[in-house]
Amino acid sequence: MPDPGKPNPARRSERSRRAILDAARELVSELGYAKVSIEAIAARAGVGKQTIYRWWPSKGAVIFDSFLVLSEDGDGVRLPDTGDIEADLKTVMRATVVEFADPAFEAPIRALNMEIIGDPALADLYREKLAGPVDVAKKERLRSAQRAGQLSADADLDLVLDVLYAPLYQRWLHRSGPLTQEYADALVEITLRAFGP
């Protein structure tokens, strides 16, 4: 039986991990990726540099995990399924444009994208831990729509996701236009017209 007077190392480790991830996300938002260092993250989190290097191989990996933790909910990724694919996709796309316009999310997302461009190992990690599971959930919802006759039975689901999301990412990446609810709805409507039954 654990001694109630002794600190629990697992609890201390989780507290340190959370402090590091929060510090990394805050610093990226405040300073931009290039100006963030492992030393700065350690100082903000109140831990030693070696604690960070014990858990992460690089600054990019810490930044990635600081972003990934924002989407942790314990239940895995699931898209709404009310039976109405248009309403469900509009809900998801509206939430996406709100997230991309939120400065607390935007800075880490931009930093992560910059790192992925130059770091193939981080790109693999991103696909494995974040993009891959999210795409599986999106395709599961699209298959449900196919079974309900709301999408063409032979629609290429990868292409459906590209048509739905690529314009949003392009607009966000280049800051070429506003990310609005109306824009999100228009992308859903165009995609469903293109791949409808």
Coordinates of C-alpha atoms in Angstrom, one line a residue:
M1 CA 0.0 0.0 0.0
P2 CA 1.4 3.4 -0.9
D3 CA 2.6 5.7 1.9
P4 CA 0.1 8.6 2.0
G5 CA 2.9 10.9 3.2
K6 CA 5.1 10.4 0.1
P7 CA 4.5 12.2 -3.1
N8 CA 3.2 10.1 -6.0
P9 CA 5.8 10.1 -8.8
A10 CA 3.2 9.3 -11.4
R11 CA 1.1 12.3 -10.4
R12 CA 4.2 14.5 -10.3
S13 CA 5.2 13.3 -13.8
E14 CA 1.7 14.0 -15.2
R15 CA 1.7 17.4 -13.6
S16 CA 5.2 18.2 -15.1
R17 CA 4.1 16.8 -18.5
R18 CA 1.0 19.1 -18.6
A19 CA 3.1 22.1 -17.4
I20 CA 5.5 21.5 -20.3
L21 CA 2.8 21.2 -22.9
D22 CA 1.0 24.3 -21.6
A23 CA 4.2 26.2 -21.6
A24 CA 5.1 25.2 -25.1
R25 CA 1.7 26.2 -26.5
E26 CA 1.8 29.5 -24.6
L27 CA 5.3 30.4 -25.8
V28 CA 4.5 29.5 -29.5
S29 CA 1.4 31.7 -29.3
E30 CA 3.4 34.6 -27.7
L31 CA 6.8 34.4 -29.5
G32 CA 6.3 32.3 -32.7
Y33 CA 8.0 29.0 -33.3
A34 CA 11.4 30.2 -34.2
K35 CA 11.9 32.1 -30.9
V36 CA 10.8 29.2 -28.7
S37 CA 13.6 27.1 -27.2
I38 CA 13.6 24.0 -25.0
E39 CA 15.3 26.2 -22.3
A40 CA 12.4 28.7 -22.4
I41 CA 9.8 25.9 -22.2
A42 CA 11.6 24.3 -19.3
A43 CA 11.8 27.7 -17.5
R44 CA 8.1 28.5 -18.0
A45 CA 7.1 25.0 -16.9
G46 CA 9.4 25.0 -13.9
V47 CA 11.3 21.8 -14.9
G48 CA 14.8 21.0 -16.0
K49 CA 15.7 20.7 -19.7
Q50 CA 16.6 17.0 -19.2
T51 CA 13.0 16.4 -18.1
I52 CA 11.8 17.6 -21.5
Y53 CA 14.5 15.6 -23.4
R54 CA 13.6 12.5 -21.5
W55 CA 10.1 12.6 -23.0
W56 CA 10.6 14.4 -26.4
P57 CA 13.4 14.2 -29.0
S58 CA 13.0 17.7 -30.3
K59 CA 11.3 21.1 -30.0
G60 CA 9.0 20.1 -32.8
A61 CA 7.8 17.0 -31.0
V62 CA 7.0 19.0 -27.9
I63 CA 5.1 21.6 -29.9
F64 CA 3.2 18.7 -31.7
D65 CA 2.2 17.1 -28.4
S66 CA 1.1 20.5 -27.0
F67 CA -1.3 20.8 -29.9
L68 CA -2.4 17.2 -29.8
V69 CA -3.4 17.5 -26.1
L70 CA -5.9 20.1 -27.1
S71 CA -8.0 17.4 -28.8
E72 CA -7.7 14.7 -26.1
D73 CA -11.1 13.7 -24.8
G74 CA -10.6 10.1 -23.9
D75 CA -13.3 8.8 -26.3
G76 CA -11.4 9.0 -29.6
V77 CA -12.5 11.1 -32.5
R78 CA -16.1 10.9 -33.6
L79 CA -18.1 13.1 -35.9
P80 CA -21.8 13.9 -35.2
D81 CA -24.2 11.5 -36.9
T82 CA -27.7 12.8 -36.7
G83 CA -28.7 11.1 -40.0
D84 CA -28.4 14.4 -41.9
I85 CA -24.9 14.6 -43.6
E86 CA -25.3 18.2 -44.6
A87 CA -26.2 19.4 -41.1
D88 CA -23.4 17.2 -39.5
L89 CA -20.7 18.5 -41.9
K90 CA -21.8 22.1 -41.4
T91 CA -21.5 21.6 -37.7
V92 CA -17.9 20.2 -38.1
M93 CA -16.8 22.8 -40.7
R94 CA -18.2 25.7 -38.6
A95 CA -16.3 24.5 -35.6
T96 CA -13.2 24.2 -37.8
V97 CA -13.3 27.8 -39.0
V98 CA -13.8 29.0 -35.4
E99 CA -10.8 27.0 -34.3
F100 CA -8.6 28.2 -37.1
A101 CA -9.6 31.8 -36.4
D102 CA -8.9 31.5 -32.6
P103 CA -5.4 33.0 -31.9
A104 CA -4.9 30.4 -29.1
F105 CA -5.2 27.6 -31.7
E106 CA -3.9 29.4 -34.8
A107 CA -0.3 30.0 -33.6
P108 CA 0.4 26.4 -32.6
I109 CA -1.3 25.1 -35.8
R110 CA 0.8 27.4 -37.9
A111 CA 4.0 26.4 -36.0
L112 CA 3.1 22.8 -36.4
N113 CA 2.6 23.1 -40.1
M114 CA 5.9 24.9 -40.5
E115 CA 7.7 22.1 -38.7
I116 CA 6.0 19.3 -40.6
I117 CA 7.2 20.8 -43.9
G118 CA 10.8 20.4 -42.9
D119 CA 10.7 17.4 -40.6
P120 CA 9.6 14.1 -42.3
A121 CA 9.7 12.2 -38.9
L122 CA 7.3 14.8 -37.4
A123 CA 5.1 14.6 -40.5
D124 CA 4.9 10.8 -40.0
L125 CA 4.0 11.4 -36.3
Y126 CA 1.3 13.9 -37.3
R127 CA -0.3 11.5 -39.8
E128 CA -0.1 8.6 -37.3
K129 CA -1.4 10.4 -34.2
L130 CA -3.6 13.2 -35.4
A131 CA -4.5 13.4 -39.1
G132 CA -4.9 9.6 -39.5
P133 CA -7.4 9.0 -36.7
V134 CA -9.3 12.2 -37.6
D135 CA -9.5 11.0 -41.3
V136 CA -10.7 7.6 -40.2
A137 CA -13.5 9.2 -38.2
K138 CA -14.4 11.5 -41.1
K139 CA -14.6 8.6 -43.5
E140 CA -16.7 6.6 -41.1
R141 CA -19.3 9.4 -41.1
L142 CA -19.1 9.6 -44.9
R143 CA -19.7 5.9 -45.2
S144 CA -22.7 6.2 -43.0
A145 CA -24.0 8.9 -45.5
Q146 CA -23.3 6.5 -48.4
R147 CA -25.3 3.8 -46.7
A148 CA -28.2 6.3 -46.2
G149 CA -28.1 7.2 -49.9
Q150 CA -26.9 10.8 -49.1
L151 CA -23.6 10.4 -50.9
S152 CA -22.8 8.6 -54.1
A153 CA -22.0 4.9 -53.3
D154 CA -18.9 5.0 -55.5
A155 CA -17.5 8.4 -54.2
D156 CA -13.8 8.4 -53.5
L157 CA -13.8 9.4 -49.8
D158 CA -10.3 10.7 -49.9
L159 CA -11.3 13.0 -52.7
V160 CA -14.5 14.1 -50.9
L161 CA -12.3 15.1 -47.9
D162 CA -9.9 17.0 -50.2
V163 CA -12.7 18.9 -51.9
L164 CA -14.3 19.7 -48.5
Y165 CA -11.1 20.8 -46.6
A166 CA -8.5 21.9 -49.1
P167 CA -10.1 25.3 -49.9
L168 CA -10.4 26.0 -46.2
Y169 CA -6.7 25.2 -45.6
Q170 CA -5.7 27.2 -48.6
R171 CA -7.6 30.3 -47.4
W172 CA -6.2 29.9 -43.9
L173 CA -2.7 29.3 -45.0
H174 CA -2.5 32.3 -47.3
R175 CA -4.9 34.5 -45.3
S176 CA -6.6 35.1 -48.6
G177 CA -10.1 35.6 -47.2
P178 CA -12.2 35.4 -44.1
L179 CA -13.0 32.1 -42.3
T180 CA -16.7 32.5 -41.7
Q181 CA -19.7 30.3 -41.0
E182 CA -21.0 31.2 -44.5
Y183 CA -17.8 30.0 -46.1
A184 CA -17.9 26.7 -44.1
D185 CA -21.5 26.1 -45.2
A186 CA -20.7 26.9 -48.8
L187 CA -17.9 24.3 -48.8
V188 CA -20.2 21.7 -47.5
E189 CA -22.9 22.5 -50.1
I190 CA -20.4 22.4 -53.0
T191 CA -19.0 19.1 -51.8
L192 CA -22.4 17.5 -51.4
R193 CA -23.4 18.7 -54.9
A194 CA -20.3 17.2 -56.4
F195 CA -20.6 13.8 -54.6
G196 CA -24.3 13.5 -54.1
P197 CA -26.2 10.4 -55.2

